[in-house]
PDB file of C-alpha atoms in Angstrom:
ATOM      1  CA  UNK G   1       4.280   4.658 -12.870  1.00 90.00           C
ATOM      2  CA  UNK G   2       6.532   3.573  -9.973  1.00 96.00           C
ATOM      3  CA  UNK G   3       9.276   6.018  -9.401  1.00 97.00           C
ATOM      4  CA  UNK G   4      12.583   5.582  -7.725  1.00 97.00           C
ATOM      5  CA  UNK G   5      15.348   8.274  -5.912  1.00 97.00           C
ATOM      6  CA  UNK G   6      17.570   8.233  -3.344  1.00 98.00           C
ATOM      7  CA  UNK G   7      20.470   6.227  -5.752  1.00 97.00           C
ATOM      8  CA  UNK G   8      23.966   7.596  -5.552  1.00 97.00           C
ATOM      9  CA  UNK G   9      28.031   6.381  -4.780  1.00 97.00           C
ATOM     10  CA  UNK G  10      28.932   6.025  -1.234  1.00 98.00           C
ATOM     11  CA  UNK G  11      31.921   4.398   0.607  1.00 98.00           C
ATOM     12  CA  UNK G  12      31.391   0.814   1.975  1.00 98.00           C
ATOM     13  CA  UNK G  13      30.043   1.055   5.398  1.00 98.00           C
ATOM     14  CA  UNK G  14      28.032   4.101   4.031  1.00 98.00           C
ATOM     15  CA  UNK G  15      24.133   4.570   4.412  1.00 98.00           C
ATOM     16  CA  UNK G  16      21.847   5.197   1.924  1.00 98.00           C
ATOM     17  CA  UNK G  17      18.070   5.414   1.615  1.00 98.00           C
ATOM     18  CA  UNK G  18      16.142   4.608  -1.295  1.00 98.00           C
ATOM     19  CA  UNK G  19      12.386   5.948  -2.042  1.00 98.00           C
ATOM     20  CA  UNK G  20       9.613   5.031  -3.945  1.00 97.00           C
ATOM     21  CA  UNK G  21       6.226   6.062  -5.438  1.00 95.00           C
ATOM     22  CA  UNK G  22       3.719   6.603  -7.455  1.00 91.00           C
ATOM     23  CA  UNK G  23       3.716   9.140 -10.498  1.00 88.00           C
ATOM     24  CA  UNK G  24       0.316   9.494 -10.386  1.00 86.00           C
ATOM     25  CA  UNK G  25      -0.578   9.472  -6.861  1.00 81.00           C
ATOM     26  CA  UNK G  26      -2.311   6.246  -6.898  1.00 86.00           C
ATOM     27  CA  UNK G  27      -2.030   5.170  -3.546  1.00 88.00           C
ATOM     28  CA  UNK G  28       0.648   2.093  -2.738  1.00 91.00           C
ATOM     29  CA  UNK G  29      -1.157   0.923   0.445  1.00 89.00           C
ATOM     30  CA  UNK G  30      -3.405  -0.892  -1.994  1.00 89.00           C
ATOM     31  CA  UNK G  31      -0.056  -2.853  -2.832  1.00 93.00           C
ATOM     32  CA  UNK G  32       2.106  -5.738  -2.558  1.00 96.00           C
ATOM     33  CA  UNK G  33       5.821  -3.903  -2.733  1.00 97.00           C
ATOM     34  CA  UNK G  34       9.259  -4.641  -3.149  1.00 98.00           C
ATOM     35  CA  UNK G  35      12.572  -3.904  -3.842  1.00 98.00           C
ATOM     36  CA  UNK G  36      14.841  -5.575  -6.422  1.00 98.00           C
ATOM     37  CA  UNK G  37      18.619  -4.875  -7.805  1.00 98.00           C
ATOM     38  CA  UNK G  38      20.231  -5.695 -10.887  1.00 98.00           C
ATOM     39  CA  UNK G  39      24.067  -5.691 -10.942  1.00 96.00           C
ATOM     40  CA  UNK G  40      25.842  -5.726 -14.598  1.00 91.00           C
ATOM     41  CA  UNK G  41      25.863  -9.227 -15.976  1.00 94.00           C
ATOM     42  CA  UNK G  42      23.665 -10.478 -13.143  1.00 95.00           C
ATOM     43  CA  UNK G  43      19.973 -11.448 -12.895  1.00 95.00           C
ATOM     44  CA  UNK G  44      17.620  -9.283 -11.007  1.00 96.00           C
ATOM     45  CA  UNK G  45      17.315 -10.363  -7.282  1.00 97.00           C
ATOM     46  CA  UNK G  46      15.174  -9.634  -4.858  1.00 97.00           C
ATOM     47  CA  UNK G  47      16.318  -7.259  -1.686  1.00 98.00           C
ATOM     48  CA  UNK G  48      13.058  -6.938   0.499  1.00 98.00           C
ATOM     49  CA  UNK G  49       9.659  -7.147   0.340  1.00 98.00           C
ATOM     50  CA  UNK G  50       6.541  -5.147   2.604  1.00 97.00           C
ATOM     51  CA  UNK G  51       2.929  -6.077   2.933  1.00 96.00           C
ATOM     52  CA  UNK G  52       0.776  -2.913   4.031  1.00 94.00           C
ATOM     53  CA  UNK G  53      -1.906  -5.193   5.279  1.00 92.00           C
ATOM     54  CA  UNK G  54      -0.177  -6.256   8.158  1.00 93.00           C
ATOM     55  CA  UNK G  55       3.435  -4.230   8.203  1.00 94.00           C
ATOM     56  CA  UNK G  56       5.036  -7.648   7.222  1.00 96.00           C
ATOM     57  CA  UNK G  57       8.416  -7.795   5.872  1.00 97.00           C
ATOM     58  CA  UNK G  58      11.133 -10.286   3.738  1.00 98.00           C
ATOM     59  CA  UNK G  59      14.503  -9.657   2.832  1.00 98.00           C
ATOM     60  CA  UNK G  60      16.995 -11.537   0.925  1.00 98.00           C
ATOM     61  CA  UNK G  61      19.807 -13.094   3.536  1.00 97.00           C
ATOM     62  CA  UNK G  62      22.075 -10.865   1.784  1.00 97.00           C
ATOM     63  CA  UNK G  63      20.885  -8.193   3.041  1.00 98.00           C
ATOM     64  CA  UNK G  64      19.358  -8.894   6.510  1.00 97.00           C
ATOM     65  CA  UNK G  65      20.523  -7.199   9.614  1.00 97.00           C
ATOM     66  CA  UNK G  66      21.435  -3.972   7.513  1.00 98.00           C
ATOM     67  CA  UNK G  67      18.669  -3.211   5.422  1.00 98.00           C
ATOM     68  CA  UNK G  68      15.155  -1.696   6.391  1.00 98.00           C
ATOM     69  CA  UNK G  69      11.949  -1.720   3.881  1.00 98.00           C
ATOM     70  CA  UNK G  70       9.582   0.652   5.331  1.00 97.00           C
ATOM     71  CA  UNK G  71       5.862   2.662   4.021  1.00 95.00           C
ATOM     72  CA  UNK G  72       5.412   5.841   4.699  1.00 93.00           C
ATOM     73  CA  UNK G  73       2.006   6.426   4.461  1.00 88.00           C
ATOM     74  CA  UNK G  74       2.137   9.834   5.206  1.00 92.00           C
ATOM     75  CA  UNK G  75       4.170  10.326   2.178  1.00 92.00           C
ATOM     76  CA  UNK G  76       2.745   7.785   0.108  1.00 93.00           C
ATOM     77  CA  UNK G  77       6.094   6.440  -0.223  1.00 96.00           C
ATOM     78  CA  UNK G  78       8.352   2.996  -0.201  1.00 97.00           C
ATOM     79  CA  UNK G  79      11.660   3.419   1.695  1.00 98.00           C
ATOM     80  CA  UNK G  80      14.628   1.262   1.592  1.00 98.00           C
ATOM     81  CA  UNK G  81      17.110   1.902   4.202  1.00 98.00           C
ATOM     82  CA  UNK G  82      20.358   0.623   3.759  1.00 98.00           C
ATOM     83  CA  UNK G  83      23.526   0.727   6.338  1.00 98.00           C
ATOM     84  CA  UNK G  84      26.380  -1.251   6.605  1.00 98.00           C
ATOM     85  CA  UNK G  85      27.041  -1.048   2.422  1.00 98.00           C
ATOM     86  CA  UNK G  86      29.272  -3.309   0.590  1.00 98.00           C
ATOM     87  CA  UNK G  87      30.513  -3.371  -2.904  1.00 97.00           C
ATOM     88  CA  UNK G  88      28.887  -6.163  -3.145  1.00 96.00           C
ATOM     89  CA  UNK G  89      25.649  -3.849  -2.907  1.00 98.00           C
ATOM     90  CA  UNK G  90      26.225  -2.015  -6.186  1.00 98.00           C
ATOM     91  CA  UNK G  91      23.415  -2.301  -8.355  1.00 98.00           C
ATOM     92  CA  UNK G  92      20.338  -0.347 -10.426  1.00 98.00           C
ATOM     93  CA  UNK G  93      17.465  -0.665  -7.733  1.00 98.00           C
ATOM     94  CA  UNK G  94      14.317  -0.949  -8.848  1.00 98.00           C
ATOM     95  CA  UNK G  95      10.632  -0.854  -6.603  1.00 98.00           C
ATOM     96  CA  UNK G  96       7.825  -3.365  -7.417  1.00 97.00           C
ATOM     97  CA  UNK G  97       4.546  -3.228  -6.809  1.00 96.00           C
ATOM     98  CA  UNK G  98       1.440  -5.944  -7.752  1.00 94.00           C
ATOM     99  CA  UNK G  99      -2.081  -5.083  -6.636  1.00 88.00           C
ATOM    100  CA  UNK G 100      -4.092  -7.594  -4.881  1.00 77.00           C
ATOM    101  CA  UNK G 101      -7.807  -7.162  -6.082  1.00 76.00           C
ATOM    102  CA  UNK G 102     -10.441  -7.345  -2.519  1.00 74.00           C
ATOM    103  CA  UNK G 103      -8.411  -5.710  -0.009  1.00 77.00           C
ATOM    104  CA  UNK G 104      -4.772  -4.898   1.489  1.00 86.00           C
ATOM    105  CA  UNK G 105      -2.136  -7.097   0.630  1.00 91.00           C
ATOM    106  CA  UNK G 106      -0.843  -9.511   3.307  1.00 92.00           C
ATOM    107  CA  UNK G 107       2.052 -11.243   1.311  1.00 90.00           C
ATOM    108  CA  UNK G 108       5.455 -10.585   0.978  1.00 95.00           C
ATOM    109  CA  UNK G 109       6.704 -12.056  -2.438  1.00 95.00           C
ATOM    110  CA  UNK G 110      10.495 -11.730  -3.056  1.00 96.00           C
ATOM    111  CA  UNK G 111      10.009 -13.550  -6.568  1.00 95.00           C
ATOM    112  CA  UNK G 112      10.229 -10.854  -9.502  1.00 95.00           C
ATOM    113  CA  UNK G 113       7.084 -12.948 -11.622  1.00 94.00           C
ATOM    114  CA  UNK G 114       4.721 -11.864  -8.767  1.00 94.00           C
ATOM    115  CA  UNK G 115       4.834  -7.885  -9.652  1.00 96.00           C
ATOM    116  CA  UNK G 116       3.488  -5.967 -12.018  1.00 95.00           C
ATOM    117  CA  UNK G 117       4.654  -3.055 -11.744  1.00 95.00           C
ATOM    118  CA  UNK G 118       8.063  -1.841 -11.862  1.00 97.00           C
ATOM    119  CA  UNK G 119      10.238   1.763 -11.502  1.00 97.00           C
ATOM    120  CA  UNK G 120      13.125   2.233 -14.173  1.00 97.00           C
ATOM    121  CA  UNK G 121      14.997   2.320 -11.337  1.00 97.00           C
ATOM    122  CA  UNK G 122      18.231   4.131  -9.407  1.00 98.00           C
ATOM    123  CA  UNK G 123      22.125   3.680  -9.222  1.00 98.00           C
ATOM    124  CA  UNK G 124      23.273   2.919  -5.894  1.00 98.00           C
ATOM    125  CA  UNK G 125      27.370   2.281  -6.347  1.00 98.00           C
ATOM    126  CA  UNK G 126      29.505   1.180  -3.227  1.00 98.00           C
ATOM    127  CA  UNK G 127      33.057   1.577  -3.183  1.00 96.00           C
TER     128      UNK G 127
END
């Protein structure tokens, strides 16, 4: 089970970093991962995506220029950092994960269908 922290209310122009893992240890190298948000009344979107075969990365325009998806392997965690927040930013963020059977994954999905698994998610609220 994918688990989320980091969530909490800042002022816009605020930083925040989000983390991710895994419950039970399993290790998310083996991985597609992403991040998603859900604002009230709103459909999921996606906010960035990594690929631990290669270090790729994909974020939603929204969010380019002030957001950073990063692994640390050392940690076995997913990290979202986010600078530069806006209201607009205020949402329940949620990590995603799909394993990719023979090997590493090397794509970097930002549509929701393409993962598996999913965290219940953290509050980030910008005001």
């Amino acid at each position: 089970q994918l688990v989320e922290s980091g969530g909490g209310s800042v002022q816009a122009g605020g930083s925040l970093t989000l983390s991710c893992t895994h419950s039970a240890g399993y290790t998310l190298s083996r991985y597609c991962l992403a991040w998603f948000r859900q604002a009230p009344g709103k459909q999921r979107e996606a906010v960035a995506a990594f690929a631990p075969g290669d270090g790729d990365t994909n974020y939603a325009d929204s969010v380019k220029g002030r957001f950073t998806i990063a692994q640390d392997a050392s940690k076995n965690t997913l990290n979202l950092q986010m600078n530069s927040l806006k209201p607009e930013d205020t949402a329940m963020y949620f990590c995603a994960a799909d394993r990719r059977p023979g090997g590493p994954c090397y794509t970097t999905s930002l549509i929701p269908n393409h993962y598996e698994y999913w965290g219940q998610g953290t509050q980030v609220t910008v005001s």
